[in-house]
Amino acid sequence: MNNILVMPVVIPVLIGVILIFFRSQIQIQRWLSLAAILSVTGISLYMLNMIQNVGVIRLDFGNWQPPFGILFVGDSFSLLLVLTTSIVAAVCLVYAFYSIGQQREQMFFYPFVLLMVAGVNGSFLTGDLFNLYVCFEVMLLASYALITLGGTKPQLKESIKYVAINVLSSWFFLVAIAYLYGTLGTLNLAHLAELIAEAGQTPLLTVISILFLLVFGLKAGLLLYFWLPGSYSVPPTAVAALFGGLLTKVGIYAMFRMFTLLFYHDPSITHTIIGIMAGITLIGGSLGAIAYKDIRQIISFNVVIAVGFILVGLAVATPAAIEGSIYYLIHDMIVKAALFLIAGSMVALTGTPMIDRMSGLIRHYPVLGWLFFIIMLALAGIPPLSGFMGKILIGQGAVEGGAYILLALSLISSIFVLYSLLRIFLNCFWGETTTSEDDVMPLSKGWIIPCILLTAASIGLGFGAEYVAPYVADAARTLTNPYIYIDAVLGK
Amino acid sequence: METLIIILTGVLVSVATYLFLSRNVIRIILGTAVLTHAAHLLIMTMGGLKTGGVPVLGEDSTTFTDALPQALILTSIVISFAVTAFLLVLAYRLYQESRSDNLSELRGIVDE
C-alpha cells in the first residue's frame, strides 16, 4: 500500500519519457503533462491525509530493510511541500501553454519541466543522503536545460555561471557525503541520526555539518546568493516562476532536514552560524531589492530576502519558529511564483523590464494591477493574507528564543519588501499612461488566469489557516522530535 | 596509503581552484573535470583503502574491499560526465553567439 509514496516521482518521469516521442504533437504534450502534475497533486493530498492517521510512512525499495537499502520517507513536512510544488507547477504549466512559444514547446519543454518536478519531489521524499544528491542532480540537469532553452545571448551568458556554480556546490555535496561516510559508515538519514545521537556530535561532525550548510546555502541562496539574481532574470517567465517557486526551496528543505534530524546537538555553533548567515542574507537581499530598476532583478532579490527570513526560523529552532517557517515556506512558494508570473506579464506587455520606462498600466490592465497589489500585501504579511501566519509565528519564536537582532532584521526586511514592491506598483501602474489607446496590447486570458489562481491560493491559505494548521503542526512536531522519524524508519 | 591519496586530492583541488578562478571558459570546464576527479578519489579513500579481494562473490578470499563507495563513485562519474558534456556544448554555443570565451567580456545581462 505504501507503494503510493513513489508516485510523485514515477508519474512525472514516466510521462516525461513518453512525451519525448511526441515531439511535434504539442496538444498531446500539453494535456499529458498537465494531467501528470494534477494527478500528483491529488495523490499527495491523499497521502497527506493518510499520514495524519497512520503516522510517518516509508517505502523500502526492493524490500531491503533500512539502513541497507534506499528508501522514501513521507512525513507531513515532505508531503506539504510535494503538494505545494505540484500546485505551483500545474499553474506555471498553464501559463506556459500561452506564453512559451511553439519553438520551445517542440524542443522538449514539457519533458524537462516534468523531470525537474520529479527531481524536486524526489529530494523532498528521499530518506537517503546519496539519493538526495542524485535527486538534486536530476532537478539541476533539467533546470540547466530549461535555463538555456531557446538559446538567446543573455540566457547563454548567465547559464554558464549558473551551471558552474552548481557544479561547484554539487562537488561540495560529494565531499561532505564522503566525509560523513568515512566518519559514520552509513548514508541512511535515520541511521545517521541515531548514530550521532548515541555517540554525540563530535567536533569533526560539526565541521561536516558546516560543509553541508555551505552546500545547501549555495543551492538555496543563503548568504551565497550572488549567482541568483542574474540567473533568475534571464529565462522565459514560466521557467523563471518555476525556478523562483521551487529550486531554492529544495535547498531550504534539505537544510531543515539536516539541522533538525542530524546536527541539532551543538546549536551554539551550527545554529548561531545559520542565524548570522540569515541576518546577512536579509540585509543583502533588502539592499539589492531597492537598488535596481529592473523588475526581474527586484523580484529575484525578494527571493533572497524570503530565504533569509525562513532560515531565521531554523536558527531560532523553537517549535513556534519552526512552525512559522513551514507556513512561510508554503506561502512563499505560491506567492513568489505568482510574483514572477505577474512581473513577466508586465515585461511582455510593455516590452521593457525597466520600471522608469513604464507607467499608468492600471488604466489598461486593472486586473493585473490589483493582483500585483494583493500579492504585494501578502508578501509584506498584511493580516488576512497568507504571509501573516508565518511572520507572526517566526516573530513569536524569535522572542521566545531571545534572538532580538534577528527579529528586528526580519521585521525591517518586511518593510524593504513592501517598499521595493510598492516602488514597482507606483512607478508602473500609477501615473499617466504612456501608451495610446490604439497601441495597447490585449492581455490574453491565458496569462491572467494563472495569476488569479495563485493569488486565490494565497488568499485561501491566509483565510484557511485553520484548515492547514493541523498538517503544519504535525510537520513541526516531527521536525522538533527527531525520534518520530527515526522510529518510523528503523522500526523499533 | 590514505595519507598519500589525501595529499594527492589536495593537490588536485588546488589545481582545480586555480583553473576555476580564471577568465577563460575552457579552463573553467577543465577545472570542473579535475574537481570531480578529486571528489571521486576522496570518496574512495574515505571508504578505507584496506587490502582485500575485489568485491565479487566468486573470488576465493575472506575479506573484500568496501563495495558501497565504488557504487557511489560510479553514479557520480556518470552524472559529472553528463554535466561536463552539457557544459562543453554550452561553451561552444556561447562562443558561436558572442565570439568570445573571456568571461569578463560577458558581464551583464543587458542585450545591446
XYZ file of N, CA and C in Angstrom, chain A residues 167-396:
690
model
N 27.838 23.125 -10.339
C 28.830 22.041 -10.350
C 29.673 22.123 -9.089
N 30.057 23.337 -8.731
C 30.877 23.537 -7.537
C 30.137 23.093 -6.287
N 28.845 23.480 -6.162
C 28.134 23.115 -4.933
C 27.866 21.614 -4.903
N 27.649 20.990 -6.077
C 27.481 19.531 -6.093
C 28.769 18.848 -5.661
N 29.905 19.461 -6.026
C 31.180 18.897 -5.607
C 31.309 18.948 -4.087
N 30.938 20.092 -3.499
C 30.992 20.185 -2.033
C 30.078 19.143 -1.395
N 28.922 18.920 -2.027
C 27.976 17.921 -1.521
C 28.644 16.537 -1.493
N 29.335 16.181 -2.600
C 30.007 14.888 -2.662
C 31.074 14.772 -1.580
N 31.842 15.848 -1.403
C 32.898 15.825 -0.394
C 32.298 15.637 0.995
N 31.186 16.353 1.262
C 30.551 16.222 2.570
C 30.039 14.805 2.773
N 29.461 14.216 1.723
C 28.982 12.834 1.828
C 30.150 11.893 2.101
N 31.280 12.123 1.402
C 32.451 11.267 1.604
C 32.935 11.341 3.048
N 33.037 12.548 3.590
C 33.495 12.698 4.977
C 32.548 12.006 5.946
N 31.236 12.222 5.707
C 30.252 11.651 6.628
C 30.289 10.130 6.561
N 30.457 9.588 5.353
C 30.538 8.128 5.217
C 31.810 7.617 5.885
N 32.908 8.364 5.709
C 34.154 7.957 6.338
C 34.070 7.983 7.851
N 33.274 8.904 8.411
C 33.178 9.029 9.860
C 32.204 8.018 10.455
N 31.026 7.877 9.838
C 29.983 7.077 10.460
C 29.676 5.785 9.721
N 30.043 5.704 8.440
C 29.876 4.436 7.732
C 28.465 4.099 7.302
N 27.593 5.088 7.196
C 26.253 4.823 6.682
C 25.761 6.063 5.950
N 24.734 5.911 5.131
C 24.212 7.059 4.392
C 22.723 7.262 4.610
N 22.095 6.322 5.330
C 20.670 6.453 5.607
C 20.453 7.545 6.657
N 19.549 8.495 6.357
C 19.412 9.668 7.238
C 19.023 9.267 8.665
N 18.072 8.351 8.784
C 17.621 7.979 10.126
C 18.734 7.251 10.895
N 19.465 6.367 10.195
C 20.542 5.646 10.843
C 21.650 6.605 11.268
N 21.983 7.567 10.378
C 22.962 8.606 10.732
C 22.511 9.348 11.980
N 21.216 9.721 12.000
C 20.699 10.489 13.132
C 20.842 9.696 14.415
N 20.535 8.394 14.321
C 20.624 7.562 15.520
C 22.070 7.462 16.009
N 23.000 7.248 15.059
C 24.414 7.120 15.436
C 24.920 8.411 16.074
N 24.539 9.551 15.483
C 25.015 10.821 16.035
C 24.414 11.046 17.421
N 23.139 10.685 17.583
C 22.502 10.892 18.882
C 23.126 9.994 19.947
N 23.542 8.775 19.564
C 24.126 7.855 20.544
C 25.546 8.265 20.933
N 26.386 8.518 19.894
C 27.802 8.745 20.174
C 28.116 10.217 20.433
N 27.152 11.084 20.204
C 27.378 12.507 20.423
C 27.968 13.158 19.197
N 27.712 14.471 19.083
C 28.185 15.198 17.906
C 29.596 15.698 18.170
N 30.577 14.945 17.646
C 31.981 15.322 17.848
C 32.298 16.569 17.034
N 33.412 17.261 17.354
C 33.788 18.447 16.571
C 33.919 18.135 15.084
N 34.387 16.923 14.751
C 34.516 16.541 13.354
C 33.149 16.592 12.660
N 32.121 16.065 13.358
C 30.781 16.073 12.781
C 30.257 17.493 12.632
N 30.614 18.360 13.575
C 30.183 19.754 13.455
C 30.793 20.398 12.223
N 32.078 20.069 11.969
C 32.729 20.598 10.770
C 31.996 20.117 9.519
N 31.659 18.807 9.498
C 30.945 18.265 8.337
C 29.597 18.958 8.189
N 28.936 19.238 9.329
C 27.628 19.890 9.249
C 27.760 21.270 8.630
N 28.886 21.952 8.908
C 29.064 23.281 8.325
C 29.332 23.174 6.825
N 29.985 22.065 6.424
C 30.168 21.815 4.992
C 28.806 21.640 4.312
N 27.896 20.904 4.982
C 26.539 20.759 4.435
C 25.837 22.113 4.365
N 26.075 22.942 5.382
C 25.465 24.271 5.396
C 25.926 25.076 4.185
N 27.224 24.939 3.860
C 27.776 25.622 2.685
C 27.092 25.132 1.406
N 26.947 23.790 1.302
C 26.324 23.208 0.108
C 24.912 23.742 -0.078
N 24.088 23.593 0.975
C 22.690 23.966 0.824
C 22.526 25.477 0.802
N 23.492 26.202 1.417
C 23.468 27.654 1.301
C 23.663 28.088 -0.144
N 24.565 27.392 -0.855
C 24.756 27.701 -2.273
C 23.503 27.381 -3.075
N 22.854 26.244 -2.772
C 21.665 25.857 -3.528
C 20.503 26.794 -3.222
N 20.372 27.188 -1.947
C 19.191 27.947 -1.549
C 19.403 29.446 -1.670
N 20.633 29.900 -1.843
C 20.869 31.337 -1.861
C 20.888 31.934 -0.466
N 21.385 31.172 0.514
C 21.558 31.717 1.858
C 22.966 32.280 1.946
N 23.084 33.579 2.052
C 24.356 34.294 2.069
C 25.104 34.176 0.733
N 25.173 32.953 0.174
C 25.899 32.758 -1.080
C 24.919 32.880 -2.247
N 24.286 34.040 -2.375
C 23.200 34.200 -3.347
C 23.657 34.971 -4.583
N 24.974 35.161 -4.761
C 25.446 36.078 -5.807
C 25.078 35.624 -7.214
N 24.889 34.309 -7.401
C 24.536 33.805 -8.719
C 23.062 33.996 -9.016
N 22.241 34.200 -7.972
C 20.799 34.040 -8.126
C 20.103 35.128 -8.941
N 20.328 36.428 -8.645
C 19.557 37.442 -9.379
C 19.795 37.402 -10.884
N 21.041 37.161 -11.309
C 21.302 37.089 -12.744
C 20.599 35.911 -13.396
N 20.777 34.721 -12.783
C 20.223 33.522 -13.399
C 18.705 33.540 -13.458
N 18.062 34.128 -12.438
C 16.603 34.067 -12.406
C 15.965 35.133 -13.286
N 16.751 36.088 -13.790
C 16.085 37.098 -14.611
C 16.189 36.832 -16.103
N 16.936 35.803 -16.539
C 17.047 35.586 -17.985
C 16.053 34.599 -18.602
N 15.639 33.516 -17.927
C 14.782 32.558 -18.637
C 13.382 33.111 -18.898
N 12.595 32.455 -19.780
C 11.229 32.898 -20.028
C 10.400 32.879 -18.743
N 9.319 33.674 -18.719
C 8.575 33.897 -17.476
C 8.141 32.612 -16.773
N 7.566 31.663 -17.538
C 7.045 30.459 -16.884
C 8.178 29.691 -16.211
N 9.361 29.661 -16.862
C 10.507 28.949 -16.282
C 11.021 29.693 -15.049
N 11.094 31.024 -15.154
C 11.562 31.809 -14.006
C 10.638 31.609 -12.814
N 9.336 31.513 -13.077
C 8.389 31.300 -11.978
C 8.611 29.939 -11.343
N 8.868 28.918 -12.167
C 9.150 27.582 -11.620
C 10.415 27.613 -10.771
N 11.463 28.284 -11.285
C 12.721 28.378 -10.536
C 12.493 29.113 -9.209
N 11.871 30.288 -9.315
C 11.665 31.105 -8.114
C 10.793 30.398 -7.103
N 9.824 29.611 -7.587
C 8.931 28.926 -6.664
C 9.553 27.680 -6.062
N 10.351 26.948 -6.838
C 10.733 25.601 -6.395
C 12.202 25.434 -6.018
N 13.134 25.938 -6.854
C 14.516 25.457 -6.731
C 15.172 25.824 -5.407
N 15.089 27.102 -5.015
C 15.758 27.468 -3.764
C 15.104 26.771 -2.582
N 13.813 26.449 -2.727
C 13.095 25.831 -1.606
C 13.585 24.423 -1.315
N 14.126 23.754 -2.344
C 14.673 22.420 -2.097
C 15.898 22.523 -1.193
N 16.729 23.547 -1.429
C 17.878 23.771 -0.553
C 17.433 24.060 0.868
N 16.370 24.867 1.006
C 15.874 25.191 2.349
C 15.369 23.931 3.033
N 14.625 23.094 2.259
C 14.112 21.844 2.827
C 15.272 20.987 3.338
N 16.322 20.849 2.489
C 17.439 19.986 2.877
C 18.101 20.523 4.140
N 18.203 21.862 4.236
C 18.817 22.439 5.432
C 17.974 22.136 6.671
N 16.648 22.242 6.541
C 15.772 21.928 7.668
C 15.948 20.471 8.079
N 15.983 19.560 7.095
C 16.120 18.146 7.397
C 17.434 17.888 8.136
N 18.543 18.441 7.591
C 19.864 18.199 8.159
C 19.959 18.716 9.591
N 19.488 19.932 9.807
C 19.750 20.571 11.099
C 18.648 20.342 12.125
N 17.585 19.595 11.751
C 16.657 19.178 12.802
C 16.785 17.683 13.066
N 17.235 16.919 12.050
C 17.313 15.466 12.243
C 18.711 15.028 12.687
N 19.756 15.560 12.013
C 21.109 15.070 12.288
C 21.879 15.964 13.261
N 22.078 17.218 12.866
C 23.059 18.060 13.569
C 22.384 19.088 14.481
N 21.618 18.617 15.462
C 20.959 19.572 16.357
C 21.577 19.550 17.751
N 22.705 18.806 17.914
C 23.233 18.632 19.272
C 24.126 19.775 19.718
N 24.628 20.565 18.762
C 25.550 21.627 19.144
C 25.068 22.964 18.581
N 23.853 23.380 18.973
C 23.251 24.557 18.335
C 24.043 25.836 18.562
N 24.882 25.871 19.645
C 25.597 27.127 19.893
C 26.574 27.427 18.761
N 27.015 26.386 18.015
C 27.863 26.643 16.848
C 27.027 26.690 15.574
N 26.354 25.553 15.262
C 25.695 25.474 13.956
C 24.561 26.486 13.823
N 23.678 26.532 14.813
C 22.513 27.399 14.652
C 22.888 28.873 14.751
N 23.970 29.163 15.496
C 24.439 30.559 15.506
C 24.926 30.958 14.123
N 25.675 30.046 13.472
C 26.164 30.373 12.125
C 24.985 30.566 11.174
N 23.982 29.676 11.270
C 22.807 29.842 10.409
C 22.167 31.203 10.670
N 22.073 31.575 11.945
C 21.466 32.856 12.295
C 22.227 34.017 11.681
N 23.576 33.988 11.789
C 24.370 35.081 11.223
C 24.184 35.131 9.708
N 24.234 33.933 9.062
C 24.061 33.900 7.608
C 22.696 34.446 7.220
N 21.648 34.052 7.977
C 20.302 34.517 7.652
C 20.211 36.032 7.798
N 20.840 36.565 8.867
C 20.807 38.006 9.083
C 21.462 38.755 7.935
N 22.663 38.297 7.529
C 23.357 38.986 6.431
C 22.567 38.841 5.130
N 21.941 37.661 4.933
C 21.124 37.480 3.735
C 19.980 38.489 3.700
N 19.352 38.694 4.881
C 18.245 39.660 4.936
C 18.733 41.054 4.554
N 19.900 41.446 5.099
C 20.416 42.787 4.802
C 20.760 42.902 3.318
N 21.537 41.908 2.807
C 21.959 41.966 1.411
C 20.778 41.951 0.455
N 19.815 41.076 0.736
C 18.638 40.998 -0.119
C 17.858 42.298 -0.123
N 17.712 42.903 1.060
C 16.961 44.157 1.156
C 17.647 45.253 0.355
N 18.984 45.335 0.486
C 19.713 46.367 -0.256
C 19.549 46.146 -1.758
N 19.667 44.864 -2.183
C 19.526 44.572 -3.601
C 18.144 44.917 -4.117
N 17.132 44.630 -3.301
C 15.760 44.833 -3.759
C 15.454 46.301 -4.014
N 16.108 47.209 -3.276
C 15.809 48.619 -3.517
C 16.826 49.261 -4.455
N 17.909 48.522 -4.818
C 18.971 49.158 -5.596
C 18.689 49.141 -7.095
N 17.864 48.204 -7.581
C 17.761 48.012 -9.021
C 16.489 48.636 -9.594
N 16.535 48.895 -10.908
C 15.349 49.404 -11.588
C 14.743 48.365 -12.514
N 15.398 47.216 -12.613
C 14.909 46.135 -13.451
C 13.938 45.288 -12.614
N 12.675 45.166 -13.072
C 11.669 44.439 -12.284
C 12.150 43.042 -11.924
N 12.762 42.350 -12.905
C 13.136 40.956 -12.669
C 14.207 40.859 -11.594
N 15.145 41.829 -11.581
C 16.175 41.838 -10.538
C 15.556 42.081 -9.163
N 14.618 43.044 -9.096
C 13.989 43.359 -7.811
C 13.320 42.117 -7.247
N 12.619 41.387 -8.135
C 11.885 40.212 -7.662
C 12.845 39.092 -7.274
N 13.955 38.949 -8.018
C 14.928 37.926 -7.641
C 15.504 38.216 -6.262
N 15.759 39.492 -5.964
C 16.274 39.817 -4.630
C 15.225 39.566 -3.556
N 13.920 39.654 -3.938
C 12.883 39.299 -2.978
C 12.922 37.816 -2.632
N 13.321 36.980 -3.613
C 13.513 35.555 -3.316
C 14.584 35.408 -2.237
N 15.677 36.171 -2.382
C 16.780 36.100 -1.410
C 16.301 36.497 -0.013
N 15.518 37.585 0.067
C 15.030 38.030 1.377
C 14.213 36.918 2.039
N 13.341 36.263 1.226
C 12.482 35.217 1.793
C 13.320 34.057 2.319
N 14.416 33.715 1.605
C 15.282 32.630 2.080
C 15.839 32.985 3.455
N 16.339 34.220 3.594
C 16.861 34.653 4.889
C 15.801 34.568 5.966
N 14.594 35.008 5.606
C 13.505 35.044 6.582
C 13.156 33.652 7.092
N 13.047 32.685 6.134
C 12.674 31.320 6.529
C 13.770 30.721 7.416
N 15.036 31.010 7.084
C 16.132 30.426 7.854
C 16.265 31.042 9.246
N 15.697 32.237 9.454
C 15.646 32.780 10.820
C 14.898 31.801 11.705
N 13.809 31.223 11.158
C 13.033 30.242 11.922
C 13.875 29.040 12.322
N 14.739 28.560 11.388
C 15.586 27.397 11.700
C 16.655 27.780 12.711
N 17.185 29.007 12.597
C 18.243 29.425 13.506
C 17.722 29.492 14.937
N 16.465 29.937 15.106
C 15.911 30.046 16.449
C 15.518 28.675 16.974
N 14.875 27.865 16.074
C 14.581 26.456 16.348
C 13.710 26.192 17.566
N 12.855 27.127 17.946
C 11.815 26.768 18.911
C 10.639 26.202 18.105
N 9.750 25.398 18.730
C 8.643 24.809 17.964
C 7.826 25.862 17.211
N 7.549 27.004 17.847
C 6.752 28.031 17.169
C 7.468 28.554 15.936
N 8.787 28.759 16.047
C 9.533 29.308 14.922
C 9.574 28.318 13.758
N 9.749 27.022 14.082
C 9.770 26.002 13.028
C 8.424 25.978 12.314
N 7.340 26.034 13.116
C 6.000 26.047 12.532
C 5.825 27.260 11.617
N 6.295 28.414 12.102
C 6.207 29.625 11.290
C 6.981 29.485 9.994
N 8.163 28.871 10.059
C 8.960 28.696 8.841
C 8.232 27.828 7.837
N 7.547 26.774 8.330
C 6.835 25.891 7.401
C 5.702 26.661 6.722
N 4.922 27.415 7.529
C 3.866 28.257 6.944
C 4.459 29.176 5.883
N 5.572 29.827 6.241
C 6.123 30.837 5.348
C 6.709 30.211 4.100
N 7.263 28.985 4.244
C 7.822 28.279 3.087
C 6.720 27.988 2.070
N 5.587 27.446 2.554
C 4.473 27.125 1.654
C 3.960 28.404 0.996
N 3.749 29.434 1.824
C 3.254 30.721 1.316
C 4.201 31.271 0.265
N 5.504 31.172 0.548
C 6.468 31.815 -0.339
C 6.554 31.107 -1.691
N 6.419 29.774 -1.687
C 6.442 29.061 -2.970
C 5.327 29.575 -3.868
N 4.116 29.702 -3.309
C 2.964 30.125 -4.112
C 3.109 31.580 -4.547
N 3.444 32.448 -3.575
C 3.423 33.878 -3.857
C 4.570 34.283 -4.777
N 5.772 33.655 -4.610
C 6.886 34.021 -5.491
C 6.581 33.625 -6.928
N 5.962 32.437 -7.105
C 5.590 32.037 -8.469
C 4.622 33.067 -9.051
N 3.625 33.496 -8.247
C 2.653 34.487 -8.732
C 3.358 35.782 -9.100
N 4.301 36.203 -8.251
C 5.011 37.464 -8.494
C 5.811 37.400 -9.792
N 6.491 36.264 -10.028
C 7.252 36.118 -11.271
C 6.323 36.129 -12.477
N 5.144 35.489 -12.346
C 4.220 35.452 -13.491
C 3.698 36.853 -13.793
N 3.310 37.612 -12.745
C 2.769 38.954 -12.981
C 3.855 39.854 -13.574
N 5.059 39.790 -12.990
C 6.138 40.645 -13.490
C 6.488 40.284 -14.922
N 6.505 38.962 -15.232
C 6.791 38.542 -16.590
C 5.745 39.063 -17.553
N 4.474 39.051 -17.127
C 3.408 39.585 -17.977
C 3.625 41.069 -18.219
N 4.022 41.793 -17.158
C 4.249 43.236 -17.320
C 5.362 43.487 -18.330
N 6.458 42.710 -18.216
C 7.579 42.902 -19.140
C 7.142 42.578 -20.568
N 6.350 41.500 -20.716
C 5.911 41.122 -22.061
C 4.972 42.175 -22.647
N 4.143 42.802 -21.799
C 3.160 43.764 -22.312
C 3.816 45.079 -22.712
N 4.824 45.508 -21.923
C 5.414 46.817 -22.198
C 6.686 46.714 -23.028
N 7.281 45.515 -23.079
C 8.495 45.350 -23.861
C 9.747 45.856 -23.172
N 9.675 46.245 -21.912
C 10.877 46.675 -21.193
C 10.792 46.220 -19.750
N 11.938 45.808 -19.154
C 11.881 45.450 -17.741
C 12.157 46.631 -16.806
N 12.426 47.820 -17.358
C 12.824 48.954 -16.512
C 11.598 49.672 -15.956
N 11.588 49.926 -14.634
C 10.376 50.499 -14.061
C 10.205 51.968 -14.432
N 11.294 52.644 -14.812
C 11.089 54.062 -15.142
C 10.653 54.256 -16.595
N 10.535 53.150 -17.322
C 10.080 53.286 -18.709
C 8.624 52.869 -18.889
N 7.968 52.450 -17.829
C 6.536 52.140 -17.963
C 5.757 52.896 -16.903
N 4.530 53.261 -17.251
C 3.698 53.921 -16.251
C 2.239 53.846 -16.679
N 1.348 53.984 -15.700
C -0.081 54.013 -15.994
C -0.668 52.712 -16.505
N -0.044 51.587 -16.119
C -0.558 50.311 -16.635
C -1.956 49.996 -16.109
N -2.326 50.570 -14.947
C -3.596 50.176 -14.328
C -4.777 50.607 -15.184
N -4.558 51.621 -16.033
C -5.647 52.101 -16.879
C -6.076 51.018 -17.874
N -5.122 50.300 -18.416
C -5.453 49.288 -19.417
C -5.543 47.886 -18.834
N -4.813 47.643 -17.761
C -4.800 46.287 -17.192
C -5.159 46.324 -15.711
N -6.423 46.708 -15.378
C -6.754 46.855 -13.949
C -6.624 45.546 -13.174
N -7.004 44.402 -13.781
C -6.961 43.138 -13.030
C -5.523 42.811 -12.638
N -4.615 42.956 -13.615
C -3.206 42.660 -13.351
C -2.694 43.544 -12.213
N -3.064 44.837 -12.261
C -2.610 45.783 -11.250
C -3.065 45.392 -9.865
N -4.341 45.033 -9.735
C -4.832 44.719 -8.383
C -4.316 43.384 -7.901
N -4.093 42.443 -8.845
C -3.462 41.175 -8.436
C -2.080 41.446 -7.852
N -1.314 42.323 -8.532
C 0.009 42.668 -8.030
C -0.094 43.278 -6.641
N -1.110 44.129 -6.465
C -1.301 44.793 -5.174
C -1.566 43.762 -4.064
N -2.445 42.794 -4.349
C -2.759 41.771 -3.337
C -1.515 40.942 -3.004
N -0.776 40.536 -4.070
C 0.426 39.734 -3.848
C 1.439 40.509 -3.012
N 1.528 41.819 -3.290
C 2.454 42.668 -2.529
C 2.085 42.664 -1.054
N 0.777 42.815 -0.773
C 0.349 42.811 0.629
C 0.608 41.443 1.269
N 0.390 40.372 0.490
C 0.621 39.029 1.039
C 2.084 38.857 1.406
N 2.992 39.348 0.539
C 4.417 39.209 0.812
C 4.839 40.027 2.012
N 4.227 41.204 2.151
C 4.598 42.045 3.288
C 4.029 41.494 4.583
N 3.047 40.585 4.483
C 2.487 39.980 5.691
C 1.350 40.772 6.310
N 0.471 41.334 5.470
C -0.700 42.057 5.981
C -1.742 41.020 6.419
N -2.332 41.183 7.620
C -3.070 40.119 8.290
C -3.972 39.155 7.503
N -4.976 39.533 6.724
C -5.808 38.401 6.267
C -5.106 37.511 5.243
N -3.966 37.933 4.723
C -3.340 37.186 3.621
C -2.321 36.177 4.145
N -1.727 35.402 3.215
C -1.035 34.185 3.631
C 0.292 34.425 4.341
N 0.955 35.569 4.106
C 2.267 35.758 4.717
C 2.222 36.057 6.199
N 1.027 36.357 6.713
C 0.917 36.845 8.088
C 1.225 35.763 9.118
N 0.610 34.570 8.919
C 0.763 33.485 9.898
C 2.236 33.158 10.134
N 2.971 32.993 9.000
C 4.378 32.635 9.112
C 5.161 33.701 9.842
N 4.916 34.972 9.471
C 5.697 36.045 10.081
C 5.443 36.131 11.573
N 4.175 36.005 11.968
C 3.900 36.190 13.395
C 4.483 35.035 14.206
N 4.440 33.801 13.631
C 4.977 32.665 14.386
C 6.495 32.736 14.480
N 7.158 33.141 13.367
C 8.616 33.286 13.442
C 8.955 34.382 14.446
N 8.180 35.465 14.430
C 8.409 36.549 15.386
C 8.261 36.062 16.814
N 7.193 35.291 17.059
C 6.960 34.757 18.405
C 8.112 33.850 18.837
